């Protein structure tokens, strides 16, 4: 039976979580390279929250929330590659149609086939965090780096990067803001952990990075954190800003840039996915799945149905990194 | 012994003084230059303030560039024939300075001064024209269609303005004062913005939409850097090469970095030159003469013997965007 419409979680006003409603939304005609996916699971990521607040990839409201998810391809456009995906279990990034819905639409080139060993729950969070970490690891390998500075290191993504670095024998120098985060990282075997709320943390961290000759850092915070990270790096160091958790614009010292020959850049998964060939993309997708059980593990704290998304957003926005929601799209 | 203009503290308001020091001896690949003329550049003040790219080992001698005569060469086959040559030269940072009766520097940091150039003209041959050359190399390497520069009314800024006019390359010139706007208009610049104007941000953003400048050369730093970066289109590169504002860089929109793929980097003449082989450097010096040769004759606002440095620095500070202030290191009156 042809699916005509899907229950979809839409937001009707930017920044107003009470305007998040489950609507019955018609499913449009598929374009040649698009596939229709029966959604199983989807996570709430920081980027989803930012989008609901209007700060990330603005769309015309109302729109369906959710940027990544897992499910089964049930239909495709006429393109041969799209057709080859029908019937497959996949992880995917949604097109204009979000993932918090019974059905979603994606470009065939934003779809990653899942291995049999990977569950829909794991597959739901395959892309936004793990793939970004894969992008970072790609940068680390490309520059033959043997050490790296990571801030907001206790985030889900930070922990993934720490574990993956360990696997590659790359020394991670980790920056966090609170003592309990120091403890969390210590418990996953992180070596160099600095609490930026402690006096003298920067000198202590600088002593370590100087010895390691660290030339690369990943900054999720921006504001003065960018400047701090830049100062920690050796000459010719590069800070990649990939988030703005502080809500502040980035800062830098001219001395670091001029005399130290250092650089501040951005890092965004989408820009990487744009330049990767479709074959390499699928390859990276499989590489990630090999690591998904431990290195790239996502821990969900709470599961909700589509009708629970509104409250989940309210709770998530209050707590940010420490709680992870999984949305189950299919009604039991 | 010789007299040199030295400093022994980093101060926001530099206080150099005349110091008697031994005449240095050139090592292998080095030459001893009797200094005849040396300018005061903005980078000299930053060097003394301790806000330059690298920090001086104190006490240090000031002055990055100048002109004089090679009177002694270090051991090595390739330097001995240089003896007696009139040259433009730069200091080897951290080791020597041009504000002294004599200076030791690397032989390839000197370039022959043509007979029709005076020492005074040759004294400003290096830093500004070479920096302008570095900018134009970056512009052509990145195939940029338009650029932005701050401190556009400085000597260096004006060189870029003239180069832009001659090569029909659009440059958005940012200055701080209305009279500087007039000055650049007279040089033929079409795009001049005053950063203190209340409508600056909108004008900048409008011009960026039209001209699509994807590279910026920024001597100011501070908040202005953020304003410019945020106005530039995606995939832009913003190079900072000075900190005239005395402020840290701030206000860079993070989304511009990650969604817009913008880059913030630094440019430093010394490190750019050090990355070049002596042969590449020779090529660059040749290109400098072609691109900026006619602008060497930059006007001079003040001439001072070394011991009148106080007056010289004062003149320089009150007039940063008009002509050059030149010190005569071998004259003490």
XYZ file of C-alpha atoms in Angstrom:
665
model
C 0.000 0.000 0.000
C 1.340 3.402 -0.969
C 2.106 5.621 2.021
C 0.372 8.999 1.633
C 1.255 10.780 4.844
C 3.291 10.318 7.984
C 2.996 11.306 11.616
C 5.770 13.897 11.965
C 7.051 15.963 14.873
C 7.004 19.569 13.687
C 7.968 22.814 15.329
C 5.723 25.784 14.529
C 7.690 28.644 16.117
C 11.434 28.937 16.546
C 12.508 28.733 20.170
C 9.062 27.734 21.431
C 9.103 24.079 22.476
C 5.360 24.223 23.187
C 4.867 24.663 19.458
C 6.285 21.157 18.886
C 3.331 19.077 17.697
C 2.815 15.678 16.059
C 1.182 16.496 12.715
C 0.025 14.217 9.931
C 2.133 15.462 7.005
C 1.697 14.419 3.337
C 4.679 12.646 1.797
C 5.864 14.386 -1.393
C 6.856 12.699 -4.675
C 10.406 11.321 -4.554
C 13.036 12.898 -6.766
C 15.304 10.594 -8.798
C 18.048 10.248 -6.197
C 15.802 10.253 -3.137
C 14.678 7.352 -0.988
C 11.725 6.983 1.366
C 12.661 5.507 4.745
C 10.424 3.953 7.359
C 12.059 5.429 10.434
C 12.900 3.290 13.464
C 15.006 5.424 15.770
C 16.437 8.929 15.958
C 18.515 10.724 18.602
C 18.267 14.289 19.878
C 21.611 15.958 19.215
C 22.861 19.420 20.145
C 22.415 20.423 16.512
C 18.716 19.459 16.635
C 18.261 21.694 19.639
C 20.128 24.524 17.900
C 17.883 24.069 14.887
C 14.742 24.251 17.005
C 16.075 27.466 18.502
C 16.660 28.871 15.025
C 20.435 28.941 15.159
C 21.292 26.110 12.803
C 20.228 25.549 9.202
C 17.039 27.550 9.385
C 14.058 26.204 7.503
C 10.607 27.562 6.850
C 8.366 26.775 9.778
C 6.646 24.537 10.461
C 9.178 21.825 9.681
C 9.860 18.295 10.868
C 12.648 18.088 13.433
C 15.546 15.640 13.514
C 18.650 15.434 11.369
C 19.751 11.815 11.636
C 18.133 8.475 12.230
C 17.871 4.822 11.267
C 15.248 2.815 9.418
C 14.470 0.756 6.356
C 14.364 2.041 2.792
C 10.894 1.274 1.450
C 10.861 3.159 -1.845
C 13.201 5.052 -4.146
C 13.382 7.450 -7.055
C 14.478 6.253 -10.481
C 18.253 6.581 -9.961
C 19.963 3.164 -10.011
C 21.885 3.719 -6.779
C 18.735 4.864 -5.001
C 16.922 1.763 -6.265
C 19.739 -0.494 -5.020
C 19.015 0.675 -1.479
C 15.368 -0.466 -1.339
C 14.830 -3.011 1.434
C 18.085 -2.131 3.201
C 18.457 -1.226 6.844
C 20.172 2.144 6.908
C 21.421 5.062 8.903
C 20.700 8.398 7.226
C 20.739 12.177 7.274
C 17.367 13.635 6.373
C 16.802 16.000 3.487
C 14.283 18.777 4.012
C 12.051 16.223 5.696
C 13.212 15.581 9.304
C 13.797 12.231 11.011
C 11.334 12.542 13.912
C 8.569 10.989 11.857
C 7.110 7.645 10.827
C 8.577 8.166 7.383
C 11.395 10.387 6.189
C 13.082 11.245 2.908
C 16.838 11.304 2.269
C 19.221 11.629 -0.633
C 20.570 8.184 -1.557
C 24.026 9.705 -1.045
C 23.227 10.602 2.575
C 22.287 7.012 3.382
C 24.645 4.492 4.983
C 23.728 0.792 4.817
C 23.897 -0.879 8.219
C 25.782 -4.064 8.986
C 23.644 -6.909 10.341
C 25.452 -6.641 13.667
C 24.476 -3.009 14.158
C 21.093 -2.380 15.753
C 18.688 0.379 14.724
C 19.370 2.016 18.099
C 23.110 2.165 17.437
C 22.565 3.046 13.797
C 20.409 6.025 14.736
C 23.460 7.893 16.045
C 25.930 6.763 13.423
C 26.428 9.988 11.566
C 26.323 13.335 13.380
C 28.740 12.427 16.176
C 30.712 9.383 14.947
C 31.092 10.705 11.416
C 32.287 14.067 12.753
C 34.800 12.161 14.860
C 35.819 10.232 11.733
C 36.363 13.604 10.029
C 38.561 14.720 12.938
C 40.500 11.457 12.837
C 40.944 12.014 9.105
C 42.520 15.399 9.894
C 44.744 13.792 12.541
C 45.930 11.108 10.128
C 46.369 13.563 7.270
C 48.755 15.693 9.350
C 50.514 12.710 11.002
C 49.576 14.120 14.384
C 50.636 12.215 17.482
C 48.750 14.430 19.924
C 45.647 16.617 19.998
C 43.866 19.072 22.306
C 40.131 18.496 22.844
C 37.781 20.801 24.754
C 34.288 19.937 25.996
C 36.033 16.583 26.176
C 33.342 14.957 28.331
C 30.658 15.349 25.652
C 29.466 12.258 23.787
C 31.580 13.317 20.829
C 34.586 14.144 23.014
C 34.538 10.699 24.572
C 34.345 9.060 21.145
C 37.337 11.049 19.961
C 39.321 10.197 23.093
C 38.658 6.459 22.641
C 39.461 6.535 18.933
C 42.711 8.453 19.566
C 43.675 5.830 22.107
C 43.169 3.151 19.491
C 45.500 5.058 17.153
C 48.086 5.851 19.845
C 47.396 9.556 19.532
C 47.759 11.355 22.867
C 44.689 13.427 23.727
C 45.009 16.466 25.987
C 41.523 16.929 27.379
C 39.885 20.082 28.684
C 36.710 20.019 30.791
C 34.929 22.499 33.068
C 33.936 20.446 36.083
C 35.424 17.934 38.479
C 32.804 15.250 37.751
C 33.807 15.455 34.092
C 37.423 14.899 35.110
C 36.246 11.756 36.882
C 34.189 10.562 33.914
C 37.156 10.906 31.593
C 39.501 9.255 34.048
C 37.079 6.315 34.185
C 37.312 5.814 30.413
C 41.102 5.843 30.618
C 41.842 9.392 29.443
C 45.368 10.451 30.368
C 45.802 14.235 30.380
C 42.712 15.885 31.844
C 42.597 19.563 32.808
C 39.757 21.315 34.578
C 39.595 24.829 33.146
C 37.917 26.021 36.350
C 41.130 25.307 38.278
C 43.707 28.048 38.771
C 46.843 27.499 36.759
C 45.263 24.909 34.449
C 46.607 26.628 31.359
C 50.254 26.558 32.450
C 49.885 22.929 33.447
C 48.277 22.042 30.116
C 50.843 24.105 28.218
C 53.632 22.134 29.892
C 52.110 18.940 28.491
C 51.386 20.244 24.987
C 54.850 21.828 24.771
C 56.418 18.499 25.516
C 54.158 16.739 23.030
C 54.565 19.438 20.389
C 50.803 19.423 19.798
C 49.755 21.197 16.622
C 46.039 20.491 16.357
C 42.985 21.087 18.506
C 39.225 20.663 18.232
C 37.145 23.373 19.874
C 33.431 22.942 20.566
C 33.140 26.001 22.813
C 34.474 29.127 21.022
C 34.713 32.450 22.923
C 37.931 32.628 24.927
C 38.295 28.835 24.674
C 39.460 29.271 21.077
C 42.187 31.634 22.189
C 43.210 29.314 25.032
C 43.480 26.371 22.683
C 45.453 28.396 20.163
C 47.897 29.358 22.926
C 48.348 25.698 23.904
C 49.420 24.655 20.430
C 52.951 24.688 19.028
C 53.937 26.849 16.062
C 51.910 26.249 12.906
C 49.122 24.812 15.053
C 45.531 24.722 13.831
C 42.396 25.061 15.947
C 39.289 23.610 14.320
C 36.146 25.207 15.740
C 33.197 22.841 15.342
C 30.714 24.246 17.846
C 29.877 27.296 19.898
C 28.762 25.963 23.275
C 29.781 29.191 25.028
C 27.378 31.131 22.836
C 30.218 33.598 22.308
C 32.028 34.502 19.112
C 35.570 33.173 18.811
C 38.610 35.077 20.075
C 42.282 34.829 19.191
C 45.522 36.575 20.026
C 47.207 38.254 17.060
C 50.588 37.125 18.421
C 49.640 33.459 18.094
C 48.575 33.997 14.519
C 51.431 36.198 13.349
C 54.479 35.008 15.251
C 53.201 31.493 15.864
C 51.948 31.004 12.315
C 48.792 29.460 13.766
C 45.374 29.220 12.169
C 41.736 29.110 13.243
C 39.430 27.171 10.954
C 36.019 25.607 11.132
C 35.072 21.969 10.864
C 31.650 20.852 9.685
C 30.711 17.332 8.736
C 28.524 18.452 5.853
C 31.498 20.062 4.104
C 33.378 16.767 4.329
C 30.461 14.714 3.068
C 30.238 17.067 0.098
C 33.793 16.304 -1.026
C 33.905 12.576 -0.247
C 33.097 10.267 -3.155
C 29.953 8.152 -2.667
C 32.150 5.020 -2.465
C 34.447 6.501 0.178
C 31.408 7.685 2.111
C 29.977 4.181 2.312
C 33.448 2.914 3.300
C 33.688 5.417 6.134
C 30.178 4.343 7.144
C 31.362 0.736 7.494
C 34.578 1.754 9.312
C 32.475 3.574 11.851
C 30.176 0.608 12.314
C 33.181 -1.549 13.195
C 33.857 0.791 16.096
C 30.273 1.457 17.134
C 30.139 -1.151 19.902
C 32.789 0.428 22.120
C 34.805 3.336 20.692
C 31.848 5.162 19.181
C 29.279 4.073 21.730
C 26.291 6.334 22.295
C 24.570 5.892 25.653
C 20.880 6.749 25.624
C 19.392 7.728 28.943
C 15.765 8.024 27.955
C 13.552 6.623 25.217
C 10.435 8.396 24.008
C 7.845 8.048 21.243
C 7.041 10.796 18.758
C 4.548 12.311 21.179
C 7.268 12.571 23.836
C 9.579 14.778 21.765
C 8.189 18.068 23.063
C 8.996 17.235 26.686
C 12.302 15.673 25.689
C 13.389 18.935 24.076
C 12.470 20.861 27.206
C 14.521 18.531 29.395
C 17.394 18.322 26.932
C 17.703 22.090 26.581
C 17.943 22.383 30.351
C 20.720 19.806 30.679
C 22.518 19.771 27.352
C 25.342 17.208 27.204
C 24.517 14.964 30.113
C 21.308 13.356 28.909
C 20.753 11.574 25.642
C 17.303 10.880 24.234
C 16.360 8.187 21.757
C 13.146 8.646 19.821
C 11.290 5.549 18.634
C 9.220 6.447 15.626
C 7.054 3.365 15.367
C 4.134 2.973 17.664
C 4.308 -0.294 19.563
C 82.522 50.349 20.239
C 79.460 51.775 18.504
C 76.290 53.605 19.421
C 72.925 51.867 19.086
C 69.327 52.710 19.931
C 68.417 49.967 22.373
C 65.593 48.995 24.732
C 65.671 46.811 27.820
C 61.984 46.640 28.778
C 58.741 45.966 26.921
C 56.621 49.037 27.521
C 53.273 50.152 26.077
C 55.033 53.459 25.465
C 58.511 52.316 24.390
C 61.513 54.082 25.946
C 64.608 53.299 23.906
C 67.967 54.842 24.773
C 71.396 55.260 23.224
C 73.752 52.530 24.325
C 77.453 51.926 23.684
C 78.006 48.337 22.544
C 80.858 46.457 20.860
C 80.813 46.438 17.061
C 79.548 42.954 16.138
C 81.588 40.490 14.080
C 79.992 38.772 11.055
C 79.873 34.961 11.127
C 79.705 32.602 8.132
C 77.222 33.862 5.532
C 76.909 37.176 7.360
C 77.959 40.735 6.583
C 78.728 43.853 8.617
C 76.850 46.907 7.344
C 77.693 50.505 8.223
C 74.161 51.891 8.597
C 73.360 55.171 6.852
C 69.569 55.398 7.047
C 66.816 53.433 8.812
C 63.082 54.154 9.042
C 60.682 53.837 11.932
C 57.909 51.380 11.007
C 54.821 50.386 13.015
C 56.389 46.945 13.482
C 59.378 48.587 15.206
C 57.110 49.986 17.895
C 55.387 46.612 18.328
C 58.806 44.992 18.634
C 59.652 47.368 21.481
C 56.228 46.925 23.066
C 56.687 43.159 23.061
C 53.604 42.612 20.898
C 55.418 41.584 17.761
C 55.359 38.052 16.373
C 58.309 36.936 18.410
C 59.674 38.494 21.568
C 63.029 40.232 21.575
C 65.739 38.958 23.879
C 66.415 41.926 26.116
C 68.323 44.163 25.899
C 67.801 44.474 22.138
C 68.564 46.954 19.375
C 65.612 48.404 17.482
C 65.019 48.784 13.755
C 64.164 46.152 11.145
C 65.221 47.729 7.885
C 67.640 50.274 6.541
C 70.405 50.999 4.067
C 74.151 51.278 4.288
C 77.456 49.960 3.016
C 78.858 46.488 3.562
C 82.265 47.031 5.122
C 83.132 43.528 6.309
C 82.044 39.997 5.473
C 82.133 36.779 7.452
C 84.048 33.686 6.359
C 82.683 32.130 3.183
C 83.423 32.313 -0.529
C 80.161 33.900 -1.489
C 80.185 36.932 0.727
C 83.648 38.415 0.276
C 82.840 40.101 -3.047
C 80.036 42.062 -1.349
C 82.509 44.286 0.478
C 81.996 47.938 -0.382
C 78.517 47.405 -1.801
C 75.707 49.890 -1.055
C 72.709 47.867 0.069
C 69.183 47.880 1.397
C 69.005 45.448 4.251
C 66.956 43.990 7.049
C 67.992 42.835 10.481
C 68.142 39.195 11.490
C 65.396 39.476 14.134
C 66.547 38.856 17.659
C 70.209 39.292 16.783
C 70.603 42.749 15.387
C 68.872 46.017 14.606
C 69.244 48.740 12.004
C 69.144 51.571 14.536
C 72.857 51.314 15.148
C 76.055 52.567 13.593
C 76.853 49.026 12.482
C 74.743 45.904 12.008
C 75.499 42.246 11.301
C 72.913 40.433 9.196
C 72.630 37.524 6.744
C 74.098 38.249 3.335
C 70.837 37.331 1.582
C 68.965 39.844 3.735
C 70.790 42.530 1.727
C 70.004 43.659 -1.759
C 72.117 45.909 -3.951
C 71.066 49.521 -4.002
C 71.049 50.942 -7.519
C 73.276 53.975 -8.004
C 70.422 56.395 -8.541
C 68.831 55.519 -5.203
C 69.955 57.404 -2.122
C 70.450 55.573 1.187
C 67.342 57.345 2.376
C 65.274 55.888 -0.464
C 66.885 52.480 -0.090
C 66.168 52.406 3.624
C 62.495 51.655 3.071
C 63.018 49.212 0.267
C 62.321 46.061 2.214
C 59.569 45.800 4.755
C 56.648 47.519 3.086
C 57.302 46.536 -0.527
C 58.173 42.969 0.486
C 55.050 42.756 2.629
C 52.987 44.074 -0.284
C 54.678 41.464 -2.464
C 53.731 38.777 0.040
C 50.103 39.979 -0.126
C 49.994 39.887 -3.905
C 51.473 36.386 -3.897
C 48.685 35.276 -1.554
C 46.113 36.958 -3.781
C 47.280 35.214 -6.927
C 47.898 31.862 -5.219
C 44.282 31.765 -4.021
C 42.837 33.206 -7.265
C 41.012 35.845 -5.237
C 38.769 38.290 -7.085
C 38.824 41.093 -4.529
C 40.456 41.874 -1.189
C 39.976 43.900 1.972
C 42.729 45.762 3.793
C 42.742 47.660 7.066
C 45.074 50.552 7.937
C 44.781 51.327 4.243
C 46.240 54.823 4.639
C 49.577 53.516 5.944
C 52.589 53.510 3.614
C 52.040 49.814 3.004
C 48.306 50.347 2.553
C 48.921 53.009 -0.049
C 51.276 50.702 -1.953
C 48.479 48.170 -2.130
C 46.013 50.870 -3.189
C 48.300 51.911 -6.049
C 48.950 48.308 -7.029
C 45.194 47.650 -7.020
C 44.552 50.660 -9.229
C 47.279 49.674 -11.667
C 46.260 46.020 -11.947
C 42.485 46.742 -11.769
C 42.185 44.519 -8.721
C 39.366 45.696 -6.413
C 40.431 46.379 -2.828
C 38.083 47.536 -0.078
C 40.196 49.982 1.899
C 39.363 50.479 5.564
C 40.645 53.568 7.390
C 39.803 55.336 10.652
C 39.555 59.027 9.771
C 37.737 61.200 7.213
C 40.971 62.823 5.980
C 42.332 59.355 5.230
C 39.265 58.702 3.100
C 40.128 61.846 1.122
C 43.774 60.845 0.817
C 42.918 57.461 -0.675
C 40.323 59.003 -2.981
C 43.122 61.135 -4.392
C 45.130 57.989 -5.050
C 42.234 56.727 -7.149
C 40.749 54.202 -4.727
C 37.072 53.457 -5.404
C 36.181 51.548 -2.277
C 37.044 53.336 0.944
C 35.286 52.800 4.259
C 35.752 54.616 7.533
C 35.527 52.105 10.395
C 34.430 54.830 12.818
C 31.393 55.704 10.718
C 28.056 54.622 12.270
C 27.084 52.944 8.999
C 30.408 51.126 8.590
C 29.091 47.604 9.144
C 26.272 47.937 6.627
C 28.485 49.580 4.036
C 31.070 46.845 4.478
C 28.483 44.131 4.222
C 26.993 45.729 1.069
C 30.398 46.053 -0.589
C 31.242 42.462 0.326
C 28.069 41.287 -1.389
C 28.977 43.147 -4.556
C 32.729 42.566 -4.756
C 32.951 39.183 -3.005
C 36.342 39.763 -1.385
C 37.638 36.389 -0.173
C 40.926 37.552 1.320
C 41.707 40.213 3.921
C 44.961 41.759 5.153
C 44.509 43.159 8.605
C 47.023 45.269 10.539
C 44.545 46.318 13.218
C 43.141 43.173 14.952
C 40.679 43.570 17.837
C 36.943 43.759 17.178
C 37.473 44.952 13.620
C 38.796 41.516 12.676
C 35.537 39.881 13.729
C 33.453 42.494 11.922
C 35.359 41.952 8.681
C 35.370 38.159 8.899
C 31.639 38.098 9.548
C 31.014 40.304 6.510
C 33.141 38.309 4.085
C 31.587 35.539 1.976
C 31.983 31.826 2.706
C 35.407 30.251 2.147
C 37.218 33.526 2.898
C 40.700 33.846 4.368
C 41.488 36.592 6.858
C 45.184 37.272 7.470
C 46.232 39.301 10.469
C 49.674 40.875 10.178
C 49.576 43.465 12.925
C 47.771 44.547 16.074
C 47.600 48.331 15.841
C 44.444 48.276 17.987
C 46.467 46.685 20.785
C 43.458 44.393 21.311
C 42.951 40.667 21.052
C 40.856 39.536 18.124
C 37.204 39.063 19.014
C 33.712 38.732 17.612
C 34.300 35.983 15.067
C 30.988 34.343 14.328
C 31.534 30.616 14.905
C 29.017 29.637 12.230
C 31.118 31.538 9.720
C 34.000 29.274 10.680
C 32.276 25.919 10.479
C 29.361 26.420 8.108
C 31.097 29.144 6.105
C 34.496 27.454 6.057
C 36.274 30.727 6.830
C 39.865 30.786 7.992
C 41.777 33.117 10.299
C 45.537 33.072 9.951
C 48.576 35.242 10.436
C 51.123 36.647 8.053
C 54.592 37.579 9.082
C 57.188 38.774 6.636
C 60.064 37.175 8.534
C 58.509 33.732 8.552
C 57.413 34.097 4.909
C 60.974 34.982 3.931
C 62.464 32.213 6.035
C 60.309 29.644 4.228
C 61.776 30.720 0.900
C 65.041 29.373 -0.444
C 67.672 32.065 -1.166
C 66.817 31.633 -4.861
C 63.058 32.078 -4.302
C 63.858 35.119 -2.222
C 65.861 36.565 -5.098
C 62.885 36.006 -7.394
C 60.598 37.706 -4.910
C 62.947 40.682 -4.645
C 62.916 40.950 -8.429
C 59.123 40.877 -8.401
C 59.093 43.571 -5.722
C 61.043 45.848 -8.033
C 58.581 45.215 -10.881
C 55.415 45.524 -8.806
C 56.360 48.210 -6.350
C 59.533 49.815 -7.730
C 57.800 53.056 -8.580
C 56.355 53.342 -5.079
C 59.750 53.190 -3.298
C 59.988 56.904 -3.490
C 57.569 57.283 -0.629
C 57.590 60.738 0.871
C 59.567 61.502 3.991
C 58.134 63.570 6.836
C 61.128 63.678 9.124
C 64.883 63.101 9.153
C 66.644 62.689 12.465
C 70.127 61.834 13.685
C 70.178 58.781 15.970
C 70.353 60.801 19.195
C 67.164 62.709 18.255
C 65.182 59.465 18.443
C 62.716 60.910 20.947
C 61.599 63.571 18.506
C 61.662 61.024 15.694
C 59.299 58.634 17.472
C 57.002 61.511 18.412
C 56.841 62.650 14.797
C 56.184 59.095 13.691
C 53.338 58.583 16.165
C 51.579 61.821 15.286
C 51.804 61.100 11.568
C 51.527 57.374 11.037
C 49.755 57.666 7.739
C 51.682 60.394 5.980
C 55.359 59.965 5.130
C 58.279 58.056 6.524
C 60.390 59.040 9.474
C 64.060 58.238 8.866
C 66.853 57.883 11.398
C 70.488 58.438 10.438
C 72.244 55.858 12.625
C 75.751 57.073 11.872
C 74.993 60.685 12.651
C 74.992 61.982 16.166
C 74.496 65.720 16.399
